[in-house]
mmCIF file of N, CA and C in Angstrom:
data_model
loop_
_atom_site.group_PDB
_atom_site.id
_atom_site.type_symbol
_atom_site.label_atom_id
_atom_site.label_comp_id
_atom_site.label_asym_id
_atom_site.label_seq_id
_atom_site.Cartn_x
_atom_site.Cartn_y
_atom_site.Cartn_z
ATOM 1 N N MET A 1 6.953 7.828 10.275
ATOM 2 C CA MET A 1 6.326 7.088 9.206
ATOM 3 C C MET A 1 4.985 7.756 8.901
ATOM 4 N N ASP A 2 4.693 7.825 7.609
ATOM 5 C CA ASP A 2 3.485 8.511 7.167
ATOM 6 C C ASP A 2 2.633 7.541 6.354
ATOM 7 N N ILE A 3 1.407 7.298 6.816
ATOM 8 C CA ILE A 3 0.458 6.453 6.101
ATOM 9 C C ILE A 3 -0.806 7.291 5.898
ATOM 10 N N PRO A 4 -0.879 8.024 4.789
ATOM 11 C CA PRO A 4 -2.039 8.896 4.559
ATOM 12 C C PRO A 4 -3.346 8.112 4.447
ATOM 13 N N GLU A 5 -4.384 8.647 5.056
ATOM 14 C CA GLU A 5 -5.704 8.013 5.006
ATOM 15 C C GLU A 5 -6.156 7.798 3.567
ATOM 16 N N ARG A 6 -5.836 8.744 2.717
ATOM 17 C CA ARG A 6 -6.224 8.657 1.299
ATOM 18 C C ARG A 6 -5.623 7.414 0.634
ATOM 19 N N LYS A 7 -4.428 7.032 1.063
ATOM 20 C CA LYS A 7 -3.794 5.833 0.497
ATOM 21 C C LYS A 7 -4.503 4.558 0.975
ATOM 22 N N LEU A 8 -5.049 4.593 2.184
ATOM 23 C CA LEU A 8 -5.816 3.440 2.652
ATOM 24 C C LEU A 8 -7.110 3.295 1.855
ATOM 25 N N ASP A 9 -7.678 4.422 1.390
ATOM 26 C CA ASP A 9 -8.874 4.356 0.538
ATOM 27 C C ASP A 9 -8.645 3.419 -0.643
ATOM 28 N N TYR A 10 -7.456 3.470 -1.192
ATOM 29 C CA TYR A 10 -7.098 2.673 -2.366
ATOM 30 C C TYR A 10 -7.180 1.171 -2.069
ATOM 31 N N LEU A 11 -6.861 0.786 -0.839
ATOM 32 C CA LEU A 11 -6.913 -0.630 -0.470
ATOM 33 C C LEU A 11 -8.343 -1.136 -0.342
ATOM 34 N N PHE A 12 -9.268 -0.221 -0.050
ATOM 35 C CA PHE A 12 -10.666 -0.596 0.144
ATOM 36 C C PHE A 12 -11.559 -0.148 -1.017
ATOM 37 N N ASN A 13 -10.940 0.372 -2.092
ATOM 38 C CA ASN A 13 -11.665 0.844 -3.277
ATOM 39 C C ASN A 13 -12.702 1.907 -2.901
ATOM 40 N N GLN A 14 -12.275 2.873 -2.121
ATOM 41 C CA GLN A 14 -13.141 3.970 -1.708
ATOM 42 C C GLN A 14 -12.636 5.279 -2.301
ATOM 43 N N ASN A 15 -13.540 6.049 -2.911
ATOM 44 C CA ASN A 15 -13.218 7.384 -3.433
ATOM 45 C C ASN A 15 -12.062 7.370 -4.421
ATOM 46 N N ILE A 16 -12.025 6.368 -5.290
ATOM 47 C CA ILE A 16 -10.959 6.237 -6.280
ATOM 48 C C ILE A 16 -11.394 6.901 -7.579
ATOM 49 N N ALA A 17 -10.553 7.777 -8.111
ATOM 50 C CA ALA A 17 -10.838 8.387 -9.409
ATOM 51 C C ALA A 17 -10.755 7.296 -10.467
ATOM 52 N N PRO A 18 -11.820 7.089 -11.219
ATOM 53 C CA PRO A 18 -11.804 5.999 -12.198
ATOM 54 C C PRO A 18 -10.826 6.263 -13.345
ATOM 55 N N ASP A 19 -9.978 5.281 -13.599
ATOM 56 C CA ASP A 19 -9.105 5.295 -14.771
ATOM 57 C C ASP A 19 -8.654 3.868 -15.037
ATOM 58 N N SER A 20 -7.968 3.666 -16.142
ATOM 59 C CA SER A 20 -7.620 2.302 -16.566
ATOM 60 C C SER A 20 -6.576 1.635 -15.677
ATOM 61 N N HIS A 21 -5.846 2.400 -14.878
ATOM 62 C CA HIS A 21 -4.826 1.825 -13.996
ATOM 63 C C HIS A 21 -5.363 1.632 -12.576
ATOM 64 N N ASN A 22 -5.870 2.713 -11.976
ATOM 65 C CA ASN A 22 -6.273 2.668 -10.570
ATOM 66 C C ASN A 22 -7.510 1.822 -10.314
ATOM 67 N N THR A 23 -8.500 1.899 -11.187
ATOM 68 C CA THR A 23 -9.761 1.210 -10.934
ATOM 69 C C THR A 23 -9.590 -0.305 -10.810
ATOM 70 N N PRO A 24 -8.973 -0.980 -11.787
ATOM 71 C CA PRO A 24 -8.838 -2.444 -11.643
ATOM 72 C C PRO A 24 -8.017 -2.848 -10.423
ATOM 73 N N ARG A 25 -6.951 -2.119 -10.137
ATOM 74 C CA ARG A 25 -6.119 -2.489 -8.995
ATOM 75 C C ARG A 25 -6.846 -2.242 -7.673
ATOM 76 N N ALA A 26 -7.571 -1.145 -7.572
ATOM 77 C CA ALA A 26 -8.321 -0.863 -6.349
ATOM 78 C C ALA A 26 -9.405 -1.918 -6.134
ATOM 79 N N ILE A 27 -10.055 -2.334 -7.209
ATOM 80 C CA ILE A 27 -11.067 -3.392 -7.103
ATOM 81 C C ILE A 27 -10.411 -4.690 -6.641
ATOM 82 N N GLN A 28 -9.270 -5.039 -7.227
ATOM 83 C CA GLN A 28 -8.553 -6.257 -6.834
ATOM 84 C C GLN A 28 -8.150 -6.191 -5.362
ATOM 85 N N ASN A 29 -7.611 -5.058 -4.935
ATOM 86 C CA ASN A 29 -7.212 -4.916 -3.536
ATOM 87 C C ASN A 29 -8.414 -5.079 -2.606
ATOM 88 N N ALA A 30 -9.532 -4.434 -2.928
ATOM 89 C CA ALA A 30 -10.727 -4.525 -2.081
ATOM 90 C C ALA A 30 -11.249 -5.956 -2.017
ATOM 91 N N GLN A 31 -11.221 -6.669 -3.143
ATOM 92 C CA GLN A 31 -11.665 -8.070 -3.148
ATOM 93 C C GLN A 31 -10.775 -8.918 -2.253
ATOM 94 N N GLN A 32 -9.471 -8.676 -2.318
ATOM 95 C CA GLN A 32 -8.548 -9.428 -1.462
ATOM 96 C C GLN A 32 -8.776 -9.089 0.012
ATOM 97 N N MET A 33 -8.999 -7.823 0.313
ATOM 98 C CA MET A 33 -9.258 -7.426 1.703
ATOM 99 C C MET A 33 -10.522 -8.122 2.217
ATOM 100 N N GLN A 34 -11.555 -8.169 1.394
ATOM 101 C CA GLN A 34 -12.795 -8.830 1.793
ATOM 102 C C GLN A 34 -12.578 -10.332 1.974
ATOM 103 N N ARG A 35 -11.773 -10.943 1.092
ATOM 104 C CA ARG A 35 -11.444 -12.370 1.229
ATOM 105 C C ARG A 35 -10.769 -12.635 2.570
ATOM 106 N N LEU A 36 -9.985 -11.662 3.014
ATOM 107 C CA LEU A 36 -9.284 -11.778 4.292
ATOM 108 C C LEU A 36 -10.179 -11.449 5.487
ATOM 109 N N GLY A 37 -11.405 -11.016 5.210
ATOM 110 C CA GLY A 37 -12.307 -10.626 6.295
ATOM 111 C C GLY A 37 -12.039 -9.226 6.802
ATOM 112 N N LEU A 38 -11.387 -8.414 5.984
ATOM 113 C CA LEU A 38 -11.033 -7.044 6.370
ATOM 114 C C LEU A 38 -11.930 -6.068 5.609
ATOM 115 N N TRP A 39 -13.031 -5.694 6.227
ATOM 116 C CA TRP A 39 -13.995 -4.774 5.630
ATOM 117 C C TRP A 39 -13.619 -3.348 5.993
ATOM 118 N N ASP A 40 -14.097 -2.402 5.242
ATOM 119 C CA ASP A 40 -13.726 -1.001 5.448
ATOM 120 C C ASP A 40 -14.463 -0.413 6.646
ATOM 121 N N THR A 41 -13.830 -0.548 7.805
ATOM 122 C CA THR A 41 -14.338 0.041 9.047
ATOM 123 C C THR A 41 -13.183 0.796 9.701
ATOM 124 N N PRO A 42 -13.477 1.698 10.625
ATOM 125 C CA PRO A 42 -12.378 2.388 11.322
ATOM 126 C C PRO A 42 -11.427 1.414 12.028
ATOM 127 N N GLU A 43 -11.982 0.339 12.590
ATOM 128 C CA GLU A 43 -11.147 -0.643 13.294
ATOM 129 C C GLU A 43 -10.229 -1.375 12.315
ATOM 130 N N THR A 44 -10.770 -1.735 11.159
ATOM 131 C CA THR A 44 -9.954 -2.427 10.159
ATOM 132 C C THR A 44 -8.872 -1.503 9.620
ATOM 133 N N ARG A 45 -9.198 -0.243 9.389
ATOM 134 C CA ARG A 45 -8.190 0.705 8.913
ATOM 135 C C ARG A 45 -7.052 0.828 9.926
ATOM 136 N N GLU A 46 -7.378 0.827 11.204
ATOM 137 C CA GLU A 46 -6.335 0.891 12.226
ATOM 138 C C GLU A 46 -5.506 -0.394 12.220
ATOM 139 N N PHE A 47 -6.156 -1.548 12.048
ATOM 140 C CA PHE A 47 -5.463 -2.825 11.943
ATOM 141 C C PHE A 47 -4.469 -2.802 10.778
ATOM 142 N N VAL A 48 -4.912 -2.318 9.620
ATOM 143 C CA VAL A 48 -4.058 -2.254 8.427
ATOM 144 C C VAL A 48 -2.931 -1.249 8.645
ATOM 145 N N ARG A 49 -3.228 -0.126 9.267
ATOM 146 C CA ARG A 49 -2.200 0.878 9.552
ATOM 147 C C ARG A 49 -1.101 0.288 10.450
ATOM 148 N N GLU A 50 -1.496 -0.440 11.487
ATOM 149 C CA GLU A 50 -0.516 -1.073 12.384
ATOM 150 C C GLU A 50 0.295 -2.127 11.638
ATOM 151 N N TYR A 51 -0.361 -2.892 10.780
ATOM 152 C CA TYR A 51 0.335 -3.883 9.967
ATOM 153 C C TYR A 51 1.399 -3.206 9.099
ATOM 154 N N LEU A 52 1.014 -2.135 8.403
ATOM 155 C CA LEU A 52 1.953 -1.430 7.528
ATOM 156 C C LEU A 52 3.112 -0.825 8.330
ATOM 157 N N GLN A 53 2.832 -0.347 9.517
ATOM 158 C CA GLN A 53 3.906 0.190 10.364
ATOM 159 C C GLN A 53 4.910 -0.900 10.715
ATOM 160 N N GLN A 54 4.442 -2.113 10.927
ATOM 161 C CA GLN A 54 5.337 -3.230 11.220
ATOM 162 C C GLN A 54 6.171 -3.619 10.004
ATOM 163 N N VAL A 55 5.581 -3.486 8.813
ATOM 164 C CA VAL A 55 6.272 -3.869 7.581
ATOM 165 C C VAL A 55 7.586 -3.099 7.431
ATOM 166 N N VAL A 56 7.609 -1.827 7.798
ATOM 167 C CA VAL A 56 8.817 -1.012 7.590
ATOM 168 C C VAL A 56 9.816 -1.119 8.754
ATOM 169 N N GLN A 57 9.535 -1.974 9.723
ATOM 170 C CA GLN A 57 10.437 -2.112 10.863
ATOM 171 C C GLN A 57 11.646 -3.001 10.584
ATOM 172 N N THR A 58 11.622 -3.712 9.454
ATOM 173 C CA THR A 58 12.745 -4.583 9.109
ATOM 174 C C THR A 58 13.186 -4.311 7.681
ATOM 175 N N SER A 59 14.474 -4.429 7.442
ATOM 176 C CA SER A 59 14.989 -4.184 6.092
ATOM 177 C C SER A 59 15.083 -5.473 5.267
ATOM 178 N N THR A 60 14.822 -6.615 5.876
ATOM 179 C CA THR A 60 14.970 -7.882 5.154
ATOM 180 C C THR A 60 13.841 -8.151 4.166
ATOM 181 N N ASN A 61 12.774 -7.341 4.209
ATOM 182 C CA ASN A 61 11.662 -7.565 3.287
ATOM 183 C C ASN A 61 11.690 -6.618 2.085
ATOM 184 N N ILE A 62 12.770 -5.863 1.922
ATOM 185 C CA ILE A 62 12.901 -4.972 0.769
ATOM 186 C C ILE A 62 13.290 -5.820 -0.441
ATOM 187 N N ILE A 63 12.442 -5.776 -1.487
ATOM 188 C CA ILE A 63 12.711 -6.585 -2.679
ATOM 189 C C ILE A 63 13.169 -5.741 -3.862
ATOM 190 N N GLU A 64 13.004 -4.422 -3.753
ATOM 191 C CA GLU A 64 13.422 -3.551 -4.856
ATOM 192 C C GLU A 64 13.592 -2.129 -4.331
ATOM 193 N N ARG A 65 14.575 -1.435 -4.893
ATOM 194 C CA ARG A 65 14.793 -0.011 -4.619
ATOM 195 C C ARG A 65 15.036 0.676 -5.943
ATOM 196 N N PHE A 66 14.444 1.861 -6.110
ATOM 197 C CA PHE A 66 14.674 2.614 -7.345
ATOM 198 C C PHE A 66 14.365 4.085 -7.113
ATOM 199 N N THR A 67 14.796 4.898 -8.041
ATOM 200 C CA THR A 67 14.506 6.331 -8.025
ATOM 201 C C THR A 67 13.556 6.634 -9.172
ATOM 202 N N ARG A 68 12.470 7.326 -8.863
ATOM 203 C CA ARG A 68 11.479 7.704 -9.873
ATOM 204 C C ARG A 68 11.605 9.206 -10.124
ATOM 205 N N THR A 69 11.696 9.573 -11.397
ATOM 206 C CA THR A 69 11.733 10.978 -11.794
ATOM 207 C C THR A 69 10.320 11.408 -12.166
ATOM 208 N N PHE A 70 9.937 12.622 -11.762
ATOM 209 C CA PHE A 70 8.598 13.119 -12.051
ATOM 210 C C PHE A 70 8.655 14.613 -12.342
ATOM 211 N N VAL A 71 7.578 15.123 -12.929
ATOM 212 C CA VAL A 71 7.412 16.549 -13.161
ATOM 213 C C VAL A 71 6.195 16.983 -12.359
ATOM 214 N N ASP A 72 6.376 17.956 -11.451
ATOM 215 C CA ASP A 72 5.244 18.382 -10.626
ATOM 216 C C ASP A 72 4.325 19.329 -11.396
ATOM 217 N N LYS A 73 3.257 19.775 -10.749
ATOM 218 C CA LYS A 73 2.256 20.605 -11.428
ATOM 219 C C LYS A 73 2.794 21.973 -11.840
ATOM 220 N N ASN A 74 3.949 22.359 -11.308
ATOM 221 C CA ASN A 74 4.587 23.620 -11.699
ATOM 222 C C ASN A 74 5.646 23.426 -12.779
ATOM 223 N N GLY A 75 5.775 22.178 -13.253
ATOM 224 C CA GLY A 75 6.741 21.898 -14.304
ATOM 225 C C GLY A 75 8.154 21.656 -13.804
ATOM 226 N N ILE A 76 8.319 21.504 -12.504
ATOM 227 C CA ILE A 76 9.643 21.273 -11.918
ATOM 228 C C ILE A 76 9.909 19.770 -11.853
ATOM 229 N N ILE A 77 11.089 19.383 -12.325
ATOM 230 C CA ILE A 77 11.489 17.975 -12.307
ATOM 231 C C ILE A 77 12.018 17.625 -10.919
ATOM 232 N N GLY A 78 11.565 16.495 -10.408
ATOM 233 C CA GLY A 78 12.017 16.023 -9.109
ATOM 234 C C GLY A 78 12.286 14.540 -9.140
ATOM 235 N N GLU A 79 12.850 14.048 -8.071
ATOM 236 C CA GLU A 79 13.115 12.621 -7.934
ATOM 237 C C GLU A 79 12.619 12.155 -6.573
ATOM 238 N N VAL A 80 12.208 10.912 -6.533
ATOM 239 C CA VAL A 80 11.773 10.311 -5.293
ATOM 240 C C VAL A 80 12.378 8.910 -5.200
ATOM 241 N N ASP A 81 12.903 8.580 -4.030
ATOM 242 C CA ASP A 81 13.456 7.248 -3.781
ATOM 243 C C ASP A 81 12.332 6.349 -3.272
ATOM 244 N N ILE A 82 12.217 5.157 -3.874
ATOM 245 C CA ILE A 82 11.141 4.221 -3.541
ATOM 246 C C ILE A 82 11.730 2.884 -3.108
ATOM 247 N N GLU A 83 11.126 2.300 -2.074
ATOM 248 C CA GLU A 83 11.406 0.927 -1.661
ATOM 249 C C GLU A 83 10.132 0.114 -1.863
ATOM 250 N N VAL A 84 10.288 -1.087 -2.373
ATOM 251 C CA VAL A 84 9.164 -2.021 -2.475
ATOM 252 C C VAL A 84 9.436 -3.136 -1.470
ATOM 253 N N ARG A 85 8.449 -3.382 -0.636
ATOM 254 C CA ARG A 85 8.588 -4.389 0.415
ATOM 255 C C ARG A 85 7.536 -5.472 0.232
ATOM 256 N N GLU A 86 7.918 -6.696 0.522
ATOM 257 C CA GLU A 86 7.013 -7.832 0.401
ATOM 258 C C GLU A 86 6.740 -8.382 1.792
ATOM 259 N N SER A 87 5.469 -8.635 2.069
ATOM 260 C CA SER A 87 5.094 -9.130 3.390
ATOM 261 C C SER A 87 3.864 -10.021 3.277
ATOM 262 N N LEU A 88 3.523 -10.648 4.370
ATOM 263 C CA LEU A 88 2.379 -11.551 4.428
ATOM 264 C C LEU A 88 1.369 -10.971 5.415
ATOM 265 N N LEU A 89 0.130 -10.811 4.956
ATOM 266 C CA LEU A 89 -0.942 -10.256 5.782
ATOM 267 C C LEU A 89 -1.903 -11.367 6.167
ATOM 268 N N ALA A 90 -2.074 -11.565 7.462
ATOM 269 C CA ALA A 90 -3.031 -12.540 7.980
ATOM 270 C C ALA A 90 -4.352 -11.823 8.216
ATOM 271 N N GLY A 91 -5.410 -12.337 7.599
ATOM 272 C CA GLY A 91 -6.711 -11.708 7.747
ATOM 273 C C GLY A 91 -7.503 -12.283 8.903
ATOM 274 N N LEU A 92 -8.607 -11.632 9.200
ATOM 275 C CA LEU A 92 -9.491 -12.089 10.269
ATOM 276 C C LEU A 92 -10.229 -13.364 9.884
ATOM 277 N N SER A 93 -10.272 -13.663 8.588
ATOM 278 C CA SER A 93 -10.933 -14.880 8.091
ATOM 279 C C SER A 93 -10.055 -16.118 8.252
ATOM 280 N N GLY A 94 -8.794 -15.914 8.664
ATOM 281 C CA GLY A 94 -7.857 -17.025 8.768
ATOM 282 C C GLY A 94 -7.073 -17.244 7.488
ATOM 283 N N LYS A 95 -7.355 -16.458 6.456
ATOM 284 C CA LYS A 95 -6.648 -16.551 5.186
ATOM 285 C C LYS A 95 -5.501 -15.552 5.166
ATOM 286 N N PHE A 96 -4.576 -15.761 4.222
ATOM 287 C CA PHE A 96 -3.391 -14.928 4.099
ATOM 288 C C PHE A 96 -3.294 -14.345 2.695
ATOM 289 N N ALA A 97 -2.550 -13.246 2.577
ATOM 290 C CA ALA A 97 -2.288 -12.636 1.278
ATOM 291 C C ALA A 97 -0.880 -12.063 1.278
ATOM 292 N N LYS A 98 -0.261 -12.100 0.108
ATOM 293 C CA LYS A 98 1.036 -11.452 -0.078
ATOM 294 C C LYS A 98 0.763 -9.978 -0.394
ATOM 295 N N VAL A 99 1.529 -9.105 0.238
ATOM 296 C CA VAL A 99 1.384 -7.674 0.011
ATOM 297 C C VAL A 99 2.711 -7.116 -0.476
ATOM 298 N N LYS A 100 2.665 -6.434 -1.616
ATOM 299 C CA LYS A 100 3.824 -5.684 -2.110
ATOM 300 C C LYS A 100 3.508 -4.217 -1.894
ATOM 301 N N SER A 101 4.184 -3.619 -0.923
ATOM 302 C CA SER A 101 3.924 -2.223 -0.597
ATOM 303 C C SER A 101 5.092 -1.357 -1.039
ATOM 304 N N SER A 102 4.755 -0.174 -1.539
ATOM 305 C CA SER A 102 5.763 0.784 -1.997
ATOM 306 C C SER A 102 5.821 1.940 -1.012
ATOM 307 N N TRP A 103 7.054 2.355 -0.706
ATOM 308 C CA TRP A 103 7.292 3.395 0.286
ATOM 309 C C TRP A 103 8.262 4.429 -0.268
ATOM 310 N N GLU A 104 7.918 5.684 -0.115
ATOM 311 C CA GLU A 104 8.836 6.771 -0.455
ATOM 312 C C GLU A 104 9.788 6.949 0.718
ATOM 313 N N VAL A 105 11.083 6.999 0.421
ATOM 314 C CA VAL A 105 12.092 7.226 1.455
ATOM 315 C C VAL A 105 12.341 8.737 1.508
ATOM 316 N N LEU A 106 11.927 9.344 2.596
ATOM 317 C CA LEU A 106 12.040 10.795 2.759
ATOM 318 C C LEU A 106 13.404 11.168 3.332
ATOM 319 N N PRO A 107 13.806 12.440 3.187
ATOM 320 C CA PRO A 107 15.061 12.875 3.821
ATOM 321 C C PRO A 107 15.028 12.546 5.314
ATOM 322 N N GLY A 108 16.114 12.040 5.812
ATOM 323 C CA GLY A 108 16.177 11.639 7.207
ATOM 324 C C GLY A 108 15.769 10.192 7.434
ATOM 325 N N GLY A 109 15.312 9.514 6.373
ATOM 326 C CA GLY A 109 15.013 8.091 6.486
ATOM 327 C C GLY A 109 13.571 7.736 6.815
ATOM 328 N N THR A 110 12.717 8.718 7.038
ATOM 329 C CA THR A 110 11.307 8.433 7.293
ATOM 330 C C THR A 110 10.679 7.834 6.038
ATOM 331 N N ARG A 111 9.689 6.961 6.217
ATOM 332 C CA ARG A 111 9.004 6.339 5.089
ATOM 333 C C ARG A 111 7.578 6.876 4.974
ATOM 334 N N ARG A 112 7.133 7.050 3.718
ATOM 335 C CA ARG A 112 5.742 7.431 3.428
ATOM 336 C C ARG A 112 5.133 6.346 2.550
ATOM 337 N N PHE A 113 4.004 5.808 2.991
ATOM 338 C CA PHE A 113 3.297 4.775 2.245
ATOM 339 C C PHE A 113 2.787 5.361 0.937
ATOM 340 N N VAL A 114 3.100 4.677 -0.180
ATOM 341 C CA VAL A 114 2.695 5.138 -1.510
ATOM 342 C C VAL A 114 1.535 4.303 -2.040
ATOM 343 N N SER A 115 1.702 2.982 -2.059
ATOM 344 C CA SER A 115 0.660 2.109 -2.583
ATOM 345 C C SER A 115 0.943 0.672 -2.194
ATOM 346 N N ALA A 116 -0.013 -0.193 -2.493
ATOM 347 C CA ALA A 116 0.163 -1.630 -2.232
ATOM 348 C C ALA A 116 -0.631 -2.427 -3.244
ATOM 349 N N GLU A 117 -0.123 -3.602 -3.510
ATOM 350 C CA GLU A 117 -0.824 -4.599 -4.313
ATOM 351 C C GLU A 117 -0.980 -5.825 -3.431
ATOM 352 N N ILE A 118 -2.198 -6.368 -3.391
ATOM 353 C CA ILE A 118 -2.495 -7.500 -2.529
ATOM 354 C C ILE A 118 -2.808 -8.703 -3.408
ATOM 355 N N TYR A 119 -2.124 -9.820 -3.131
ATOM 356 C CA TYR A 119 -2.268 -11.037 -3.929
ATOM 357 C C TYR A 119 -2.661 -12.191 -3.026
ATOM 358 N N GLY A 120 -3.534 -13.032 -3.533
ATOM 359 C CA GLY A 120 -3.912 -14.203 -2.762
ATOM 360 C C GLY A 120 -4.761 -15.137 -3.582
ATOM 361 N N GLY A 121 -5.371 -16.100 -2.898
ATOM 362 C CA GLY A 121 -6.226 -17.073 -3.563
ATOM 363 C C GLY A 121 -7.480 -16.417 -4.111
ATOM 364 N N GLY A 122 -8.389 -17.228 -4.548
ATOM 365 C CA GLY A 122 -9.640 -16.728 -5.137
ATOM 366 C C GLY A 122 -10.388 -15.812 -4.207
ATOM 367 N N THR A 123 -11.160 -14.931 -4.801
ATOM 368 C CA THR A 123 -11.941 -13.983 -4.012
ATOM 369 C C THR A 123 -13.235 -14.618 -3.661
#
C-alpha cells in the first residue's frame, strides 16, 4: 500500500497549488481535521496514515469503482482503475467525520492513496 506524504499535505491544506478545485477542498479537509482535533504534526500524520491503511483492509466499504482515462505529459493515453471507499474517522476531539477516499488499484492488487474528502458537522 502506498500513501504518499504529498497526498497527506492535501488533507492538512499544506503546500497546495492554488486553483479553483484543489484550494476549496483542501481548506474544507483541513477545517474538518481541525474539528476532529487532528492538527498537522508528525504524530497526527502517522495516525492518519494508520487509519488509511485500515480503510483498505476490507472490501465492504467500497462504494464505487471506475476506470479513469488520462493523457500523460508525453501525450500517451493511459488508464487507471480507481476504488472509492467510505469510512468513519474518529478524531481526538471525540467527534467523527465521514471520509470518502479514492485509491488507485495497481497491478498485483496494491493500492495507492489518491485523495480524500472529509465530511462532518460544523467547523
